[in-house]
Amino acid sequence: MQSKAPTVAKYLAALPPDRRAAIEAVRALVRASIDPDVEEGMQYGMISFHIPLRVYPSGYHVGRGVPLPYISLAAQKNGCSLYLMAAGYPDVERILRDGFARAGKRIDLGKSCLRFRTFADLVPDVVAAAIRALPSGEWIRRYEAARAGHAARTESAAKPAAQQKPARLKRAVTTKKSASTRSAPPARKK
């Protein structure tokens, strides 16, 4: 559920007590684990830890003046989510999966979303290690590399038709119609 709260304090105040406790505990963990250059605020209706424009002036690709998201935290309909942009990278995902397995805890991890209901569902040391595994400078480097790769793919897709290889033609498959399924030719006018 996306919030319209303009500040983190108002976002937290609007949460039910059980969700507020979980979000506040994870928020404290994230704040203790991030670089000093990362700032906290609201972005996309969630608590956001982002790379400010003073550190990364290019910002996020969606629009001018939008700070680069790094980590987000949200209360959802059925629990809470910690969006770790770094979790999409195999090295960071491995830290999370191995750490949860060692602790004997089940992990609910999407491409970059770690879902939980209570703070007790998490392994705090492992989450902190995953955050520290991709410091903000490295996140910027990987983000730029991904954007460059996307631009290269977009550029090749936009080649003029004359420069593109011709599409491979598929052979048309024709089937003979039986006499019972053939339609009669249209009647001729006299």
PDB file of C-alpha atoms in Angstrom:
ATOM      1  CA  MET A   1       0.000   0.000   0.000  1.00  0.00           C
ATOM      2  CA  GLN A   2       1.488   3.255  -1.145  1.00  0.00           C
ATOM      3  CA  SER A   3       1.416   6.107   1.324  1.00  0.00           C
ATOM      4  CA  LYS A   4       0.807   9.764   0.598  1.00  0.00           C
ATOM      5  CA  ALA A   5       2.740  10.765   3.741  1.00  0.00           C
ATOM      6  CA  PRO A   6       5.219  13.551   2.937  1.00  0.00           C
ATOM      7  CA  THR A   7       7.663  12.654   5.727  1.00  0.00           C
ATOM      8  CA  VAL A   8       9.025   9.515   7.364  1.00  0.00           C
ATOM      9  CA  ALA A   9       7.586  10.603  10.735  1.00  0.00           C
ATOM     10  CA  LYS A  10       4.081  10.951   9.260  1.00  0.00           C
ATOM     11  CA  TYR A  11       4.458   7.624   7.446  1.00  0.00           C
ATOM     12  CA  LEU A  12       5.365   5.863  10.693  1.00  0.00           C
ATOM     13  CA  ALA A  13       2.582   7.600  12.644  1.00  0.00           C
ATOM     14  CA  ALA A  14      -0.014   6.331  10.159  1.00  0.00           C
ATOM     15  CA  LEU A  15       0.986   2.657  10.557  1.00  0.00           C
ATOM     16  CA  PRO A  16      -0.788   0.163  12.825  1.00  0.00           C
ATOM     17  CA  PRO A  17       1.293  -0.519  15.977  1.00  0.00           C
ATOM     18  CA  ASP A  18       2.510  -3.998  14.924  1.00  0.00           C
ATOM     19  CA  ARG A  19       3.705  -2.797  11.512  1.00  0.00           C
ATOM     20  CA  ARG A  20       5.199   0.361  13.000  1.00  0.00           C
ATOM     21  CA  ALA A  21       7.318  -1.711  15.408  1.00  0.00           C
ATOM     22  CA  ALA A  22       8.644  -3.906  12.581  1.00  0.00           C
ATOM     23  CA  ILE A  23       9.330  -0.963  10.252  1.00  0.00           C
ATOM     24  CA  GLU A  24      11.049   1.091  12.976  1.00  0.00           C
ATOM     25  CA  ALA A  25      13.329  -1.831  13.918  1.00  0.00           C
ATOM     26  CA  VAL A  26      14.345  -2.483  10.296  1.00  0.00           C
ATOM     27  CA  ARG A  27      14.755   1.246   9.683  1.00  0.00           C
ATOM     28  CA  ALA A  28      17.213   1.440  12.606  1.00  0.00           C
ATOM     29  CA  LEU A  29      19.117  -1.554  11.193  1.00  0.00           C
ATOM     30  CA  VAL A  30      19.345   0.039   7.736  1.00  0.00           C
ATOM     31  CA  ARG A  31      20.447   3.400   9.155  1.00  0.00           C
ATOM     32  CA  ALA A  32      23.221   1.686  11.113  1.00  0.00           C
ATOM     33  CA  SER A  33      24.411  -0.181   7.991  1.00  0.00           C
ATOM     34  CA  ILE A  34      24.423   2.440   5.212  1.00  0.00           C
ATOM     35  CA  ASP A  35      27.121   4.870   4.088  1.00  0.00           C
ATOM     36  CA  PRO A  36      27.040   8.391   5.521  1.00  0.00           C
ATOM     37  CA  ASP A  37      26.383   9.730   1.984  1.00  0.00           C
ATOM     38  CA  VAL A  38      22.982   8.011   1.796  1.00  0.00           C
ATOM     39  CA  GLU A  39      19.954  10.097   2.800  1.00  0.00           C
ATOM     40  CA  GLU A  40      16.582   9.059   4.157  1.00  0.00           C
ATOM     41  CA  GLY A  41      13.268  10.435   2.930  1.00  0.00           C
ATOM     42  CA  MET A  42      10.053   9.451   1.203  1.00  0.00           C
ATOM     43  CA  GLN A  43      10.061   8.193  -2.363  1.00  0.00           C
ATOM     44  CA  TYR A  44       7.355   6.264  -4.239  1.00  0.00           C
ATOM     45  CA  GLY A  45       5.153   6.172  -1.141  1.00  0.00           C
ATOM     46  CA  MET A  46       7.777   4.356   0.952  1.00  0.00           C
ATOM     47  CA  ILE A  47      10.629   5.154   3.281  1.00  0.00           C
ATOM     48  CA  SER A  48      13.580   5.579   0.960  1.00  0.00           C
ATOM     49  CA  PHE A  49      17.299   5.533   1.508  1.00  0.00           C
ATOM     50  CA  HIS A  50      18.643   7.147  -1.637  1.00  0.00           C
ATOM     51  CA  ILE A  51      21.807   8.581  -3.146  1.00  0.00           C
ATOM     52  CA  PRO A  52      21.276  12.359  -3.030  1.00  0.00           C
ATOM     53  CA  LEU A  53      21.855  14.544  -6.072  1.00  0.00           C
ATOM     54  CA  ARG A  54      24.818  16.256  -4.387  1.00  0.00           C
ATOM     55  CA  VAL A  55      26.580  12.849  -4.462  1.00  0.00           C
ATOM     56  CA  TYR A  56      25.187  11.564  -7.775  1.00  0.00           C
ATOM     57  CA  PRO A  57      23.957  14.560  -9.823  1.00  0.00           C
ATOM     58  CA  SER A  58      22.696  12.374 -12.692  1.00  0.00           C
ATOM     59  CA  GLY A  59      20.048  10.952 -10.376  1.00  0.00           C
ATOM     60  CA  TYR A  60      17.539   8.274 -11.235  1.00  0.00           C
ATOM     61  CA  HIS A  61      16.662   7.825 -14.902  1.00  0.00           C
ATOM     62  CA  VAL A  62      12.919   8.432 -14.456  1.00  0.00           C
ATOM     63  CA  GLY A  63      13.204  12.195 -14.304  1.00  0.00           C
ATOM     64  CA  ARG A  64      15.360  15.203 -13.662  1.00  0.00           C
ATOM     65  CA  GLY A  65      16.145  15.845 -10.044  1.00  0.00           C
ATOM     66  CA  VAL A  66      15.106  12.409  -8.735  1.00  0.00           C
ATOM     67  CA  PRO A  67      17.646  10.871  -6.323  1.00  0.00           C
ATOM     68  CA  LEU A  68      18.855   7.334  -7.071  1.00  0.00           C
ATOM     69  CA  PRO A  69      16.957   4.783  -4.919  1.00  0.00           C
ATOM     70  CA  TYR A  70      19.219   2.480  -2.907  1.00  0.00           C
ATOM     71  CA  ILE A  71      17.016   0.823  -0.272  1.00  0.00           C
ATOM     72  CA  SER A  72      13.303   1.236   0.416  1.00  0.00           C
ATOM     73  CA  LEU A  73      11.143   0.085   3.287  1.00  0.00           C
ATOM     74  CA  ALA A  74       7.368  -0.310   3.217  1.00  0.00           C
ATOM     75  CA  ALA A  75       4.443  -1.683   5.161  1.00  0.00           C
ATOM     76  CA  GLN A  76       2.315  -3.739   2.779  1.00  0.00           C
ATOM     77  CA  LYS A  77      -1.163  -5.227   3.039  1.00  0.00           C
ATOM     78  CA  ASN A  78       0.064  -8.599   4.339  1.00  0.00           C
ATOM     79  CA  GLY A  79       3.405  -7.706   5.902  1.00  0.00           C
ATOM     80  CA  CYS A  80       6.435  -5.544   5.288  1.00  0.00           C
ATOM     81  CA  SER A  81       9.008  -5.295   2.512  1.00  0.00           C
ATOM     82  CA  LEU A  82      12.635  -4.252   2.470  1.00  0.00           C
ATOM     83  CA  TYR A  83      13.641  -3.378  -1.086  1.00  0.00           C
ATOM     84  CA  LEU A  84      17.369  -3.978  -1.382  1.00  0.00           C
ATOM     85  CA  MET A  85      18.441  -2.974  -4.886  1.00  0.00           C
ATOM     86  CA  ALA A  86      21.612  -4.964  -4.229  1.00  0.00           C
ATOM     87  CA  ALA A  87      19.684  -8.221  -3.677  1.00  0.00           C
ATOM     88  CA  GLY A  88      19.285  -8.535  -7.435  1.00  0.00           C
ATOM     89  CA  TYR A  89      23.015  -9.228  -7.752  1.00  0.00           C
ATOM     90  CA  PRO A  90      24.101 -12.850  -7.264  1.00  0.00           C
ATOM     91  CA  ASP A  91      26.861 -12.002  -4.756  1.00  0.00           C
ATOM     92  CA  VAL A  92      24.485 -10.144  -2.442  1.00  0.00           C
ATOM     93  CA  GLU A  93      21.648 -12.621  -2.934  1.00  0.00           C
ATOM     94  CA  ARG A  94      24.040 -15.409  -1.877  1.00  0.00           C
ATOM     95  CA  ILE A  95      24.871 -13.535   1.360  1.00  0.00           C
ATOM     96  CA  LEU A  96      21.165 -13.353   2.188  1.00  0.00           C
ATOM     97  CA  ARG A  97      20.233 -16.917   1.232  1.00  0.00           C
ATOM     98  CA  ASP A  98      23.255 -18.535   2.918  1.00  0.00           C
ATOM     99  CA  GLY A  99      22.899 -16.396   6.043  1.00  0.00           C
ATOM    100  CA  PHE A 100      19.222 -17.184   6.494  1.00  0.00           C
ATOM    101  CA  ALA A 101      19.897 -20.897   5.900  1.00  0.00           C
ATOM    102  CA  ARG A 102      22.688 -20.906   8.526  1.00  0.00           C
ATOM    103  CA  ALA A 103      20.310 -19.250  10.985  1.00  0.00           C
ATOM    104  CA  GLY A 104      17.634 -21.837  10.204  1.00  0.00           C
ATOM    105  CA  LYS A 105      15.193 -19.175   8.986  1.00  0.00           C
ATOM    106  CA  ARG A 106      13.008 -19.221   5.927  1.00  0.00           C
ATOM    107  CA  ILE A 107      13.708 -16.375   3.499  1.00  0.00           C
ATOM    108  CA  ASP A 108      11.011 -14.756   1.374  1.00  0.00           C
ATOM    109  CA  LEU A 109      13.105 -13.015  -1.269  1.00  0.00           C
ATOM    110  CA  GLY A 110      12.025 -11.689  -4.654  1.00  0.00           C
ATOM    111  CA  LYS A 111      14.280 -10.017  -7.238  1.00  0.00           C
ATOM    112  CA  SER A 112      15.137  -7.252  -4.801  1.00  0.00           C
ATOM    113  CA  CYS A 113      12.424  -7.511  -2.164  1.00  0.00           C
ATOM    114  CA  LEU A 114      12.883  -9.162   1.221  1.00  0.00           C
ATOM    115  CA  ARG A 115       9.413  -9.747   2.682  1.00  0.00           C
ATOM    116  CA  PHE A 116       8.781 -10.162   6.424  1.00  0.00           C
ATOM    117  CA  ARG A 117       5.970  -9.804   8.952  1.00  0.00           C
ATOM    118  CA  THR A 118       7.983  -9.037  12.092  1.00  0.00           C
ATOM    119  CA  PHE A 119      11.556  -8.062  12.834  1.00  0.00           C
ATOM    120  CA  ALA A 120      12.009 -11.553  14.339  1.00  0.00           C
ATOM    121  CA  ASP A 121      11.543 -13.034  10.831  1.00  0.00           C
ATOM    122  CA  LEU A 122      14.848 -11.457   9.791  1.00  0.00           C
ATOM    123  CA  VAL A 123      18.475 -12.235  10.566  1.00  0.00           C
ATOM    124  CA  PRO A 124      19.744  -8.708  11.388  1.00  0.00           C
ATOM    125  CA  ASP A 125      23.470  -9.458  10.983  1.00  0.00           C
ATOM    126  CA  VAL A 126      22.839 -11.005   7.571  1.00  0.00           C
ATOM    127  CA  VAL A 127      20.673  -8.097   6.376  1.00  0.00           C
ATOM    128  CA  ALA A 128      23.355  -5.646   7.560  1.00  0.00           C
ATOM    129  CA  ALA A 129      26.056  -7.674   5.762  1.00  0.00           C
ATOM    130  CA  ALA A 130      24.023  -7.606   2.538  1.00  0.00           C
ATOM    131  CA  ILE A 131      23.651  -3.824   2.783  1.00  0.00           C
ATOM    132  CA  ARG A 132      27.369  -3.338   3.446  1.00  0.00           C
ATOM    133  CA  ALA A 133      28.277  -5.687   0.567  1.00  0.00           C
ATOM    134  CA  LEU A 134      27.148  -3.058  -1.924  1.00  0.00           C
ATOM    135  CA  PRO A 135      28.231   0.385  -0.697  1.00  0.00           C
ATOM    136  CA  SER A 136      26.627   3.376  -2.382  1.00  0.00           C
ATOM    137  CA  GLY A 137      29.606   4.029  -4.685  1.00  0.00           C
ATOM    138  CA  GLU A 138      29.518   0.457  -5.973  1.00  0.00           C
ATOM    139  CA  TRP A 139      25.727   0.675  -6.382  1.00  0.00           C
ATOM    140  CA  ILE A 140      26.198   3.791  -8.559  1.00  0.00           C
ATOM    141  CA  ARG A 141      28.841   1.982 -10.659  1.00  0.00           C
ATOM    142  CA  ARG A 142      26.568  -1.033 -11.218  1.00  0.00           C
ATOM    143  CA  TYR A 143      23.567   1.186 -11.920  1.00  0.00           C
ATOM    144  CA  GLU A 144      25.509   3.092 -14.594  1.00  0.00           C
ATOM    145  CA  ALA A 145      26.737  -0.170 -16.143  1.00  0.00           C
ATOM    146  CA  ALA A 146      23.165  -1.470 -16.295  1.00  0.00           C
ATOM    147  CA  ARG A 147      21.961   1.791 -17.864  1.00  0.00           C
ATOM    148  CA  ALA A 148      24.784   1.655 -20.447  1.00  0.00           C
ATOM    149  CA  GLY A 149      23.799  -1.912 -21.317  1.00  0.00           C
ATOM    150  CA  HIS A 150      20.163  -0.869 -21.652  1.00  0.00           C
ATOM    151  CA  ALA A 151      21.124   2.062 -23.887  1.00  0.00           C
ATOM    152  CA  ALA A 152      23.182  -0.245 -26.127  1.00  0.00           C
ATOM    153  CA  ARG A 153      20.247  -2.663 -26.479  1.00  0.00           C
ATOM    154  CA  THR A 154      17.857   0.207 -27.201  1.00  0.00           C
ATOM    155  CA  GLU A 155      20.244   1.679 -29.777  1.00  0.00           C
ATOM    156  CA  SER A 156      20.570  -1.621 -31.660  1.00  0.00           C
ATOM    157  CA  ALA A 157      16.786  -2.029 -31.666  1.00  0.00           C
ATOM    158  CA  ALA A 158      16.413   1.429 -33.211  1.00  0.00           C
ATOM    159  CA  LYS A 159      18.650   0.724 -36.264  1.00  0.00           C
ATOM    160  CA  PRO A 160      17.132   1.770 -39.579  1.00  0.00           C
ATOM    161  CA  ALA A 161      15.442  -1.098 -41.416  1.00  0.00           C
ATOM    162  CA  ALA A 162      18.121  -1.138 -44.141  1.00  0.00           C
ATOM    163  CA  GLN A 163      20.837  -1.869 -41.553  1.00  0.00           C
ATOM    164  CA  GLN A 164      18.950  -4.652 -39.809  1.00  0.00           C
ATOM    165  CA  LYS A 165      19.236  -8.235 -40.930  1.00  0.00           C
ATOM    166  CA  PRO A 166      16.125  -9.410 -42.719  1.00  0.00           C
ATOM    167  CA  ALA A 167      13.751 -11.374 -40.575  1.00  0.00           C
ATOM    168  CA  ARG A 168      13.780 -15.085 -41.171  1.00  0.00           C
ATOM    169  CA  LEU A 169      10.742 -16.016 -43.178  1.00  0.00           C
ATOM    170  CA  LYS A 170       8.535 -18.788 -41.940  1.00  0.00           C
ATOM    171  CA  ARG A 171       7.071 -21.122 -44.459  1.00  0.00           C
ATOM    172  CA  ALA A 172       3.361 -20.828 -44.717  1.00  0.00           C
ATOM    173  CA  VAL A 173       1.650 -24.035 -43.791  1.00  0.00           C
ATOM    174  CA  THR A 174      -1.331 -24.805 -45.950  1.00  0.00           C
ATOM    175  CA  THR A 175      -3.824 -27.510 -45.334  1.00  0.00           C
ATOM    176  CA  LYS A 176      -6.139 -29.003 -47.857  1.00  0.00           C
ATOM    177  CA  LYS A 177      -9.772 -28.555 -47.043  1.00  0.00           C
ATOM    178  CA  SER A 178     -11.996 -31.553 -47.427  1.00  0.00           C
ATOM    179  CA  ALA A 179     -15.006 -31.338 -49.695  1.00  0.00           C
ATOM    180  CA  SER A 180     -17.328 -31.006 -46.710  1.00  0.00           C
ATOM    181  CA  THR A 181     -15.494 -28.016 -45.256  1.00  0.00           C
ATOM    182  CA  ARG A 182     -14.998 -26.124 -48.519  1.00  0.00           C
ATOM    183  CA  SER A 183     -17.292 -23.216 -49.041  1.00  0.00           C
ATOM    184  CA  ALA A 184     -19.077 -22.894 -52.315  1.00  0.00           C
ATOM    185  CA  PRO A 185     -17.799 -20.177 -54.615  1.00  0.00           C
ATOM    186  CA  PRO A 186     -19.904 -17.040 -54.651  1.00  0.00           C
ATOM    187  CA  ALA A 187     -22.780 -17.066 -57.143  1.00  0.00           C
ATOM    188  CA  ARG A 188     -22.202 -15.107 -60.337  1.00  0.00           C
ATOM    189  CA  LYS A 189     -24.516 -12.299 -61.331  1.00  0.00           C
ATOM    190  CA  LYS A 190     -26.342 -12.717 -64.622  1.00  0.00           C
TER     191      LYS A 190
END
